[in-house]
Structures are given as structure tokens and as C-alpha cells.
Amino acid sequence: VITMAPTLLILLWATGILQVDLLPDKKLVLLPPVNFTIEVAGLSQALLRWEPNPDQEGRNVKLGYHVKISAPQEEDYETRSTESKRVTILHKGFSASVQTILWTDPSLPASSWVSADLEAPAGSPGTSVVNLTCTTNTAANNYTHLRPYQVSLHCTWLVGKEAPEDTQYFLYYRYGSQTEECQEYSKDTLKRNIACWFPRTFINSKGRDSLAVYVNGSSKHAVIKPFDQLFALHAIGNDEQKPLTEWFLIVLMATICFLLLIFSLICRICHLWTKLFPPVPAPKSNVKDFFVTTHYEKTGSNETEIEVISYVEEPGFEVLEDSVF
Ligand SMILES: *[C@@H]1O[C@H](CO)[C@@H](O)[C@H](O)[C@H]1NC(C)=O
Ligand SMILES: *[C@@H]1O[C@H](CO)[C@@H](O)[C@H](O)[C@H]1NC(C)=O
Ligand SMILES: *[C@@H]1O[C@H](CO)[C@@H](O)[C@H](O)[C@H]1NC(C)=O
Ligand SMILES: *[C@@H]1O[C@H](CO)[C@@H](O)[C@H](O)[C@H]1NC(C)=O
């Protein structure tokens, strides 16, 4: 009986370990999402959507999805949502795959992949525009509710090498949820549009969205291949007005400096300073002269003056006081 007890304990312990090891495998097999679709949600904007697999077991587990975009640009991310919007060029097509993962335990094997594509738009090669360049300009600080920053947009391009003579191009831009078609084109000798000017746009020059520009076209002799391009706005940095927060910080700093100055003056007058901070016994006279001459002469900022005041003795301070006020 005495030898049986440890054996039993070991047996119990072993089965315990076995159960713990087996549990996660038994618990859940992840199934791939269903009805995965990709559609164009706007200019240079794709909307990916899928549904959880209806046969998925485990109602109370937190499912997530691992999305892999392979074209036009590789991207890899995880989400708990069943839809996802991507801003990317679409004239080369778009391909992505998605798999189900366990959100709470990424070590559990993920499901198999499901894939979907967005075909590149139809068109004859060499018919789309080339060398599309766009510039924005913040004209004036004329605030209206619709277009807070009064940004204008100017785009130019070259006609595709294989585009027939009767080709006509049309330019659109999208910023955020706003899309507009160009109304003012410049034309080449064959009356084909080769530049566009928007005097006012929905572009917010302080915004973080990228600008999507799309040019399609028509011809009797060929299908004109559309072209789209994304532009980062921060590359154009025209700061005509400092944002309110910047002004607020500047005023705050100035106020703090002023209050510190007043405070140190009061301390000085009431002879509190020497009580609070007994003078440093170090090489007194040398330090004093050094600070008075160099610091004061080099910079006239309040900060330096405060620093000086906290170090200098009577004679030096008189000089400072005169020049501060
Ligand atoms: C998937 O799509 C089919 C056909 O559109 C539809 O009948 C089905 O309900 C969808 N499944 C899910 C889980 O939404
Ligand atoms: C158009 O761009 C290509 C490269 O993208 C460049 O080689 C070519 O010189 C450009 N053409 C003009 C007219 O600017
Ligand atoms: C601001 O814009 C509005 C219309 O966009 C115009 O009527 C007004 O004259 C402009 N104001 C200034 C000061 O430019
Ligand atoms: C160009 O694109 C716009 C916006 O997507 C569309 O409304 C228009 O019909 C297209 N034009 C041609 C000629 O394809």
C-alpha cells in the first residue's frame, strides 16, 4: 500500500499533463471565411469583405482574420472586422487572401486561405496617360465651411504613345469621401486634354489623407486604359497660418517665463532667495563674472536671464534689471 500511493500520484500527474496538452487541439479547428469579395469603393480605393464560416465551431471564441495583399503592393495585417478598406492604385488590379485566426491565441493553426482578385481595368496597352504630375496650392485663408483651406489643384500629363488621335482624356480626383471631375482642361494641338485645373477643391492641406487622381479616356478606335495615382500632400509643406495649438503653446511658454521672472524678482526683493538656495561655496567671483558677461550678451531671451538671475550676486543683477525693463 505504501508503494502504491506514489505510483498513483505519478499516474494522476501524467494524465493531468496529457489532458492539458490535448485540450487546445480538441477545442477548435478554424475554417476559412466565406464569400470573400473585393470591390472598388472609390477612386484608388478597394473594399474587402468576407463572412465568418457558418460551420465554424466555438461560438464564444474571439475570431480574427489575417489579410494578405499581394498586388499591387504587398501588405499583411490582422483585423477583427469582416471588412477592410484599402487606399491603393487599382489600374494594375488588386489581389488579396484572407484566413481565419484565433484572436486570443495566435499559436493555434490558422485556417486555409481564401483569395479574391480585382481585374486590372480593360484597355489597349500604351493608351493610358503617362507622366501624370499634380501640384496643389493653398491660395488664401478664405474660410468657408465646405472647403476650409481653399486648395487648388493642377495636373498635367502626356498622351499615351499608342493612343489614337481622337482620344479624349477625363480627369477625376478623390480626397476623403469627395470626388470631383475636372471642368477646366488645357488641350494639345489635336484638342486632346493634357492638363487640368481645379481653382478650388475639397483637399484639406492639413489633412493626412492621400490624394487620388484618376484619368480615363475614350476613343472610337481603341479602349483607353485608365490610370490612377496617389499623391502624398505633406510633400507640399505652404504654411501661411500657424495652427491654433502652436500659438497657444507659444503664449503659454511666454506666460510661464514671465511668471518665473516675476517670482524670482519677488524672491530677490524679499531676500528669500538666499534662504531657499544658500550660495554655492565654489569659486564665487569667477562664476559670477562669467555668467553675467557671456550669457547676457549672447542671447536676450527670457530663459537665459532667469538662469542668470539665479546665479549672480548684487552688482551683476542691477545691470540685468536695467536691461530687462
Ligand atoms: C454567401 O453568399 C451566398 C450567395 O450570395 C449567400 O446565399 C450566403 O448566405 C452567403 N453566406 C454568408 C455566410 O453570408
Ligand atoms: C516621362 O517619364 C519617363 C519615366 O517615367 C521619363 O523617362 C520621360 O523622360 C518622361 N517624359 C517627359 C516628356 O517628361
Ligand atoms: C472668399 O470666398 C468667397 C467665395 O468663395 C468670396 O465670395 C469672397 O470674396 C472671398 N473672400 C476673400 C476675402 O477673398
Ligand atoms: C471615367 O470614369 C468616370 C468615373 O469613374 C466614369 O463616370 C466615366 O464614365 C468614365 N469615362 C469613360 C470614358 O470611361
Coordinates of N, CA and C in Angstrom, one line a residue, residues 125-305:
P125 N -2.9 48.4 -74.6 CA -1.6 48.8 -74.0 C -1.1 50.1 -74.6
G126 N -0.6 51.0 -73.8 CA 0.0 52.2 -74.3 C -1.0 53.3 -74.5
T127 N -2.2 53.1 -74.2 CA -3.2 54.2 -74.4 C -3.5 55.0 -73.2
S128 N -3.0 54.6 -72.0 CA -3.3 55.4 -70.8 C -2.3 56.6 -70.8
V129 N -2.6 57.6 -70.0 CA -1.8 58.8 -69.9 C -0.4 58.4 -69.2
V130 N 0.6 59.1 -69.5 CA 1.9 58.9 -68.8 C 2.4 60.2 -68.2
N131 N 3.3 60.1 -67.3 CA 4.0 61.2 -66.6 C 2.9 62.2 -66.0
L132 N 2.0 61.6 -65.2 CA 1.0 62.4 -64.6 C 1.6 63.1 -63.4
T133 N 1.6 64.4 -63.3 CA 2.1 65.1 -62.2 C 1.0 66.1 -61.7
C134 N 0.9 66.3 -60.4 CA -0.1 67.2 -59.8 C 0.6 68.0 -58.8
T135 N 0.1 69.3 -58.7 CA 0.6 70.2 -57.6 C -0.6 70.8 -57.0
T136 N -0.5 71.1 -55.7 CA -1.6 71.8 -55.0 C -1.1 73.1 -54.6
N137 N -2.0 74.0 -54.4 CA -1.5 75.3 -53.9 C -2.6 75.9 -53.0
T138 N -2.2 76.3 -51.8 CA -3.1 76.9 -50.8 C -3.2 78.4 -51.1
A139 N -4.3 78.8 -51.7 CA -4.4 80.1 -52.2 C -4.5 81.2 -51.2
A140 N -5.5 81.2 -50.4 CA -5.7 82.2 -49.4 C -6.4 81.6 -48.2
N141 N -6.4 82.3 -47.1 CA -7.1 81.8 -45.9 C -8.5 82.3 -45.9
N142 N -9.2 81.9 -47.0 CA -10.6 82.3 -47.1 C -11.4 81.1 -46.6
Y143 N -11.9 81.2 -45.4 CA -12.6 80.1 -44.7 C -14.0 80.0 -45.2
T144 N -14.4 78.9 -45.8 CA -15.8 78.5 -46.0 C -16.0 77.1 -45.4
H145 N -17.2 76.8 -45.1 CA -17.4 75.5 -44.4 C -17.1 74.3 -45.2
L146 N -17.4 74.5 -46.5 CA -17.2 73.3 -47.4 C -15.7 73.1 -47.7
R147 N -15.0 74.1 -47.9 CA -13.6 74.0 -48.4 C -12.7 74.8 -47.5
P148 N -12.3 74.3 -46.3 CA -11.7 75.1 -45.3 C -10.4 75.7 -45.8
Y149 N -9.6 75.1 -46.6 CA -8.3 75.6 -46.9 C -8.1 76.1 -48.3
Q150 N -9.2 76.1 -49.1 CA -9.1 76.7 -50.5 C -7.9 76.3 -51.2
V151 N -7.8 75.0 -51.4 CA -6.6 74.4 -52.1 C -7.0 74.2 -53.5
S152 N -6.1 74.7 -54.4 CA -6.3 74.5 -55.8 C -5.5 73.3 -56.3
L153 N -5.8 72.7 -57.4 CA -5.1 71.5 -57.9 C -4.8 71.7 -59.4
H154 N -3.6 71.4 -59.8 CA -3.2 71.5 -61.2 C -2.5 70.2 -61.5
C155 N -3.0 69.5 -62.6 CA -2.4 68.3 -63.0 C -2.0 68.4 -64.5
T156 N -0.9 67.8 -64.9 CA -0.5 67.7 -66.3 C -0.2 66.2 -66.6
W157 N -0.2 65.9 -67.9 CA 0.1 64.5 -68.3 C 0.5 64.5 -69.8
L158 N 1.0 63.4 -70.2 CA 1.3 63.2 -71.6 C 0.4 62.1 -72.2
V159 N 0.0 62.3 -73.4 CA -0.8 61.4 -74.1 C -0.1 60.0 -74.3
G160 N -0.8 58.9 -74.1 CA -0.1 57.6 -74.3 C 0.4 57.4 -75.7
K161 N 1.5 56.7 -75.8 CA 2.1 56.6 -77.2 C 1.2 55.9 -78.2
E162 N 0.4 55.0 -77.7 CA -0.4 54.2 -78.6 C -1.9 54.8 -78.7
A163 N -2.1 55.9 -78.0 CA -3.5 56.5 -78.0 C -3.8 57.0 -79.4
P164 N -5.0 56.7 -80.0 CA -5.4 57.2 -81.3 C -5.5 58.7 -81.2
E165 N -5.5 59.3 -82.4 CA -5.6 60.8 -82.4 C -6.9 61.4 -81.9
D166 N -8.0 60.6 -81.9 CA -9.2 61.1 -81.4 C -9.4 60.8 -79.9
T167 N -8.4 60.4 -79.2 CA -8.5 60.1 -77.8 C -8.9 61.3 -77.0
Q168 N -9.8 61.1 -76.1 CA -10.1 62.2 -75.2 C -9.9 61.7 -73.7
Y169 N -9.2 62.5 -72.9 CA -9.0 62.0 -71.5 C -9.9 62.8 -70.6
F170 N -10.2 62.2 -69.4 CA -11.0 62.8 -68.4 C -10.4 62.6 -67.0
L171 N -10.2 63.6 -66.3 CA -9.5 63.5 -65.0 C -10.5 63.7 -63.8
Y172 N -10.3 62.9 -62.8 CA -11.1 63.0 -61.6 C -10.1 62.9 -60.4
Y173 N -10.5 63.6 -59.3 CA -9.7 63.4 -58.1 C -10.6 63.0 -57.0
R174 N -10.1 62.3 -56.0 CA -10.8 61.9 -54.8 C -10.0 62.4 -53.6
Y175 N -10.6 63.1 -52.7 CA -10.0 63.4 -51.4 C -10.9 63.0 -50.3
G176 N -10.6 62.1 -49.5 CA -11.5 61.6 -48.5 C -12.7 61.0 -49.2
S177 N -13.9 61.5 -48.9 CA -15.1 60.9 -49.5 C -15.6 61.7 -50.7
Q178 N -14.8 62.8 -51.0 CA -15.3 63.7 -52.1 C -14.6 63.4 -53.4
T179 N -15.4 63.3 -54.5 CA -14.8 63.0 -55.8 C -15.3 64.1 -56.7
E180 N -14.4 64.7 -57.5 CA -14.9 65.7 -58.5 C -14.2 65.5 -59.8
E181 N -15.0 65.8 -60.9 CA -14.4 65.7 -62.2 C -13.9 67.1 -62.7
C182 N -12.8 67.0 -63.4 CA -12.2 68.3 -63.9 C -13.2 69.0 -64.8
Q183 N -13.2 70.4 -64.7 CA -14.1 71.2 -65.6 C -13.2 72.1 -66.5
E184 N -12.0 72.3 -66.1 CA -11.1 73.2 -66.9 C -9.9 72.5 -67.4
Y185 N -10.0 72.1 -68.7 CA -8.9 71.4 -69.3 C -8.0 72.3 -70.2
S186 N -6.8 72.0 -70.4 CA -5.9 72.6 -71.4 C -5.8 71.5 -72.5
K187 N -5.7 71.9 -73.7 CA -5.7 70.9 -74.8 C -4.4 71.0 -75.7
D188 N -4.0 69.9 -76.3 CA -2.9 70.0 -77.2 C -3.4 70.4 -78.6
T189 N -2.6 70.3 -79.7 CA -3.0 70.8 -81.0 C -4.1 69.9 -81.6
L190 N -4.2 68.6 -81.1 CA -5.2 67.7 -81.6 C -6.5 67.8 -80.7
K191 N -6.5 68.8 -79.9 CA -7.7 69.1 -79.0 C -7.9 67.9 -78.0
R192 N -6.8 67.3 -77.6 CA -6.8 66.3 -76.6 C -6.5 66.9 -75.3
N193 N -7.2 66.6 -74.2 CA -6.9 67.2 -72.9 C -5.6 66.7 -72.4
I194 N -4.7 67.6 -72.0 CA -3.4 67.3 -71.5 C -3.0 68.0 -70.1
A195 N -4.0 68.7 -69.6 CA -3.8 69.3 -68.3 C -5.1 69.7 -67.7
C196 N -5.2 69.9 -66.4 CA -6.4 70.2 -65.8 C -6.2 71.1 -64.6
W197 N -7.1 72.0 -64.3 CA -7.0 73.0 -63.3 C -8.3 73.0 -62.5
F198 N -8.2 72.8 -61.2 CA -9.3 73.0 -60.2 C -9.0 74.2 -59.4
P199 N -9.7 75.3 -59.6 CA -9.4 76.5 -58.8 C -9.6 76.3 -57.3
R200 N -10.6 75.4 -57.0 CA -10.9 75.1 -55.6 C -11.2 73.6 -55.5
T201 N -10.8 73.0 -54.4 CA -11.0 71.6 -54.2 C -11.5 71.3 -52.8
F202 N -11.8 70.0 -52.6 CA -12.1 69.6 -51.2 C -10.9 69.2 -50.4
I203 N -9.7 69.4 -51.0 CA -8.5 68.9 -50.4 C -8.2 69.8 -49.1
N204 N -7.9 69.1 -48.0 CA -7.5 69.8 -46.8 C -6.0 69.7 -46.7
S205 N -5.4 70.9 -46.9 CA -3.9 70.8 -46.9 C -3.3 70.4 -45.6
K206 N -4.1 70.4 -44.5 CA -3.6 70.0 -43.2 C -4.0 68.5 -42.9
G207 N -4.7 67.9 -43.9 CA -5.2 66.6 -43.7 C -4.1 65.5 -43.9
R208 N -4.4 64.3 -43.5 CA -3.4 63.3 -43.7 C -3.8 62.3 -44.8
D209 N -5.0 62.5 -45.4 CA -5.4 61.6 -46.5 C -4.5 61.8 -47.7
S210 N -4.3 60.8 -48.5 CA -3.6 61.0 -49.7 C -4.6 61.4 -50.8
L211 N -4.1 62.0 -51.8 CA -4.9 62.5 -52.9 C -4.9 61.4 -54.0
A212 N -6.1 61.0 -54.5 CA -6.2 60.0 -55.6 C -6.5 60.8 -56.8
V213 N -5.8 60.5 -57.9 CA -6.1 61.1 -59.2 C -6.2 60.0 -60.2
Y214 N -7.3 60.1 -61.0 CA -7.7 59.1 -61.9 C -8.0 59.7 -63.3
V215 N -7.4 59.1 -64.3 CA -7.6 59.6 -65.7 C -8.0 58.5 -66.6
N216 N -9.3 58.6 -67.1 CA -9.7 57.6 -68.1 C -9.9 58.3 -69.4
G217 N -10.3 57.6 -70.4 CA -10.5 58.2 -71.7 C -11.3 57.4 -72.6
S218 N -11.6 58.0 -73.8 CA -12.5 57.4 -74.8 C -11.9 57.6 -76.2
S219 N -12.2 56.7 -77.1 CA -11.8 56.8 -78.5 C -12.7 55.9 -79.3
K220 N -12.8 56.2 -80.5 CA -13.6 55.4 -81.4 C -12.9 54.1 -81.8
H221 N -11.5 54.2 -81.8 CA -10.7 53.2 -82.4 C -10.0 52.3 -81.4
A222 N -10.1 52.6 -80.1 CA -9.4 51.8 -79.1 C -10.1 52.0 -77.7
V223 N -9.9 50.9 -76.9 CA -10.4 51.1 -75.5 C -9.2 51.8 -74.7
I224 N -9.4 52.9 -74.2 CA -8.4 53.7 -73.5 C -8.2 53.1 -72.0
K225 N -7.0 52.7 -71.7 CA -6.8 52.2 -70.4 C -6.7 53.3 -69.3
P226 N -7.5 53.1 -68.3 CA -7.5 54.1 -67.2 C -6.2 54.1 -66.4
F227 N -5.9 55.2 -65.8 CA -4.7 55.3 -65.0 C -5.0 56.0 -63.7
D228 N -4.4 55.5 -62.6 CA -4.6 56.2 -61.3 C -3.3 56.3 -60.5
Q229 N -3.2 57.4 -59.7 CA -2.0 57.6 -59.0 C -2.4 58.3 -57.6
L230 N -1.6 58.0 -56.6 CA -1.8 58.6 -55.3 C -0.7 59.6 -55.0
F231 N -1.1 60.7 -54.4 CA -0.2 61.7 -54.1 C -0.2 62.0 -52.6
A232 N 1.0 62.1 -52.0 CA 1.0 62.5 -50.6 C 1.0 64.0 -50.5
L233 N 0.1 64.5 -49.6 CA 0.0 66.0 -49.6 C 1.1 66.6 -48.7
H234 N 1.6 65.9 -47.7 CA 2.6 66.5 -46.8 C 3.9 66.9 -47.5
A235 N 4.1 66.4 -48.7 CA 5.2 66.8 -49.5 C 5.2 68.2 -49.9
I236 N 4.0 68.8 -49.9 CA 3.9 70.3 -50.2 C 3.7 70.9 -48.8
G237 N 4.7 71.4 -47.9 CA 4.6 71.8 -46.5 C 4.2 73.2 -46.3
N238 N 3.2 74.7 -47.6 CA 2.9 76.1 -47.6 C 2.2 76.5 -46.3
D239 N 2.9 76.8 -45.3 CA 2.3 77.2 -44.0 C 2.1 78.7 -44.0
E240 N 0.9 79.1 -44.2 CA 0.6 80.5 -44.2 C 0.1 80.9 -42.8
Q241 N -0.5 80.0 -42.1 CA -1.1 80.4 -40.8 C -0.6 79.3 -39.8
K242 N -0.1 79.7 -38.7 CA 0.2 78.7 -37.7 C -1.0 78.2 -37.0
P243 N -1.1 76.9 -36.9 CA -2.4 76.4 -36.2 C -2.5 76.9 -34.8
L244 N -3.8 76.9 -34.4 CA -4.1 77.5 -33.0 C -3.2 76.9 -31.9
T245 N -3.0 75.6 -32.0 CA -2.3 74.9 -30.9 C -0.9 75.5 -30.8
E246 N -0.3 75.8 -31.9 CA 1.1 76.3 -31.9 C 1.1 77.7 -31.2
W247 N 0.1 78.5 -31.5 CA 0.1 79.8 -30.9 C -0.2 79.7 -29.4
F248 N -1.1 78.7 -29.0 CA -1.4 78.5 -27.7 C -0.1 78.1 -26.9
L249 N 0.7 77.3 -27.4 CA 1.9 76.8 -26.8 C 2.9 78.0 -26.6
I250 N 3.0 78.8 -27.6 CA 3.9 80.0 -27.6 C 3.5 80.9 -26.4
V251 N 2.2 81.2 -26.4 CA 1.7 82.1 -25.4 C 1.9 81.5 -24.0
L252 N 1.6 80.2 -23.9 CA 1.8 79.5 -22.6 C 3.2 79.6 -22.1
M253 N 4.2 79.3 -23.0 CA 5.6 79.4 -22.7 C 6.0 80.8 -22.2
A254 N 5.5 81.8 -22.9 CA 5.8 83.2 -22.6 C 5.3 83.5 -21.2
T255 N 4.1 83.1 -21.0 CA 3.4 83.4 -19.7 C 4.2 82.7 -18.6
I256 N 4.6 81.5 -18.7 CA 5.4 80.8 -17.7 C 6.7 81.5 -17.5
C257 N 7.4 81.9 -18.5 CA 8.7 82.6 -18.4 C 8.5 83.9 -17.6
F258 N 7.4 84.6 -18.0 CA 7.2 85.9 -17.3 C 6.9 85.7 -15.8
L259 N 6.1 84.7 -15.5 CA 5.7 84.4 -14.1 C 7.0 84.0 -13.3
L260 N 7.8 83.2 -13.9 CA 9.1 82.8 -13.3 C 10.0 84.0 -13.0
L261 N 10.0 84.9 -14.0 CA 10.8 86.1 -13.8 C 10.3 86.9 -12.7
I262 N 9.0 87.2 -12.6 CA 8.4 87.9 -11.5 C 8.6 87.3 -10.2
F263 N 8.5 85.9 -10.2 CA 8.7 85.2 -9.0 C 10.1 85.3 -8.4
S264 N 11.0 85.3 -9.4 CA 12.4 85.4 -8.9 C 12.7 86.8 -8.5
L265 N 12.1 87.8 -9.1 CA 12.3 89.1 -8.6 C 11.8 89.3 -7.2
I266 N 10.6 88.8 -7.0 CA 10.0 88.9 -5.6 C 10.9 88.2 -4.6
C267 N 11.3 87.0 -4.9 CA 12.2 86.3 -4.1 C 13.5 87.1 -3.7
R268 N 14.0 87.8 -4.8 CA 15.2 88.6 -4.7 C 14.9 89.7 -3.7
I269 N 13.8 90.4 -3.9 CA 13.5 91.6 -3.2 C 13.3 91.2 -1.7
C270 N 12.6 90.1 -1.4 CA 12.3 89.7 -0.1 C 13.5 89.0 0.6
H271 N 14.6 88.9 -0.2 CA 15.8 88.2 0.3 C 15.4 86.7 0.7
L272 N 14.5 86.2 -0.1 CA 14.1 84.8 0.1 C 15.1 83.9 -0.6
W273 N 15.7 84.4 -1.6 CA 16.5 83.6 -2.5 C 17.6 82.9 -1.7
T274 N 18.3 83.8 -1.0 CA 19.5 83.3 -0.2 C 19.1 82.2 0.8
K275 N 17.8 82.4 1.3 CA 17.4 81.4 2.3 C 17.0 80.1 1.7
L276 N 16.4 80.2 0.5 CA 16.0 79.0 -0.2 C 17.2 78.3 -0.8
F277 N 18.1 79.0 -1.4 CA 19.3 78.4 -2.0 C 20.5 79.1 -1.5
P278 N 21.1 78.6 -0.4 CA 22.3 79.2 0.1 C 23.4 79.2 -1.0
P279 N 24.2 80.3 -1.1 CA 25.1 80.4 -2.2 C 26.1 79.3 -2.2
V280 N 26.5 78.9 -3.4 CA 27.4 77.8 -3.6 C 28.8 78.3 -3.2
P281 N 29.5 77.5 -2.4 CA 30.8 78.0 -1.9 C 31.9 78.0 -2.9
A282 N 31.7 77.4 -4.1 CA 32.7 77.3 -5.1 C 33.4 78.6 -5.5
P283 N 34.3 78.6 -6.6 CA 35.0 79.9 -6.9 C 34.0 81.0 -7.3
K284 N 33.6 81.7 -6.3 CA 32.4 82.6 -6.4 C 32.6 83.7 -7.5
S285 N 33.6 84.5 -7.3 CA 33.7 85.7 -8.2 C 33.9 85.3 -9.6
N286 N 34.6 84.3 -9.9 CA 34.8 83.8 -11.3 C 33.5 83.5 -12.0
V287 N 32.8 82.6 -11.3 CA 31.5 82.2 -11.8 C 30.6 83.3 -12.1
K288 N 30.5 84.2 -11.2 CA 29.7 85.4 -11.3 C 29.9 86.2 -12.5
D289 N 31.2 86.5 -12.7 CA 31.6 87.3 -13.9 C 31.3 86.6 -15.2
F290 N 31.6 85.3 -15.2 CA 31.4 84.5 -16.4 C 29.9 84.6 -16.9
F291 N 29.0 84.3 -15.9 CA 27.6 84.3 -16.3 C 27.1 85.6 -16.7
V292 N 27.5 86.6 -16.0 CA 27.0 88.0 -16.3 C 27.4 88.4 -17.7
T293 N 28.7 88.2 -18.1 CA 29.1 88.7 -19.4 C 28.7 87.8 -20.5
T294 N 29.0 86.5 -20.5 CA 28.7 85.7 -21.7 C 27.2 85.5 -21.9
H295 N 26.5 85.0 -20.9 CA 25.1 84.7 -21.1 C 24.3 85.9 -21.5
Y296 N 24.5 87.0 -20.8 CA 23.6 88.1 -21.1 C 23.9 88.7 -22.5
E297 N 25.1 88.7 -22.9 CA 25.5 89.4 -24.2 C 25.1 88.5 -25.4
K298 N 25.2 87.2 -25.2 CA 24.9 86.4 -26.4 C 23.5 86.3 -26.7
T299 N 22.6 86.1 -25.8 CA 21.2 85.9 -26.1 C 20.4 86.8 -25.2
G300 N 19.3 87.3 -25.7 CA 18.5 88.2 -24.9 C 17.2 87.5 -24.5
S301 N 17.1 86.2 -24.6 CA 15.9 85.5 -24.3 C 15.6 85.5 -22.8
N302 N 14.4 85.4 -22.4 CA 13.9 85.5 -21.0 C 14.5 84.3 -20.3
E303 N 14.6 83.1 -20.9 CA 15.0 81.9 -20.2 C 16.4 82.1 -19.7
T304 N 17.3 82.7 -20.5 CA 18.7 82.8 -20.1 C 18.8 83.8 -19.0
E305 N 18.0 84.9 -19.0 CA 18.0 85.9 -18.0 C 17.6 85.3 -16.6

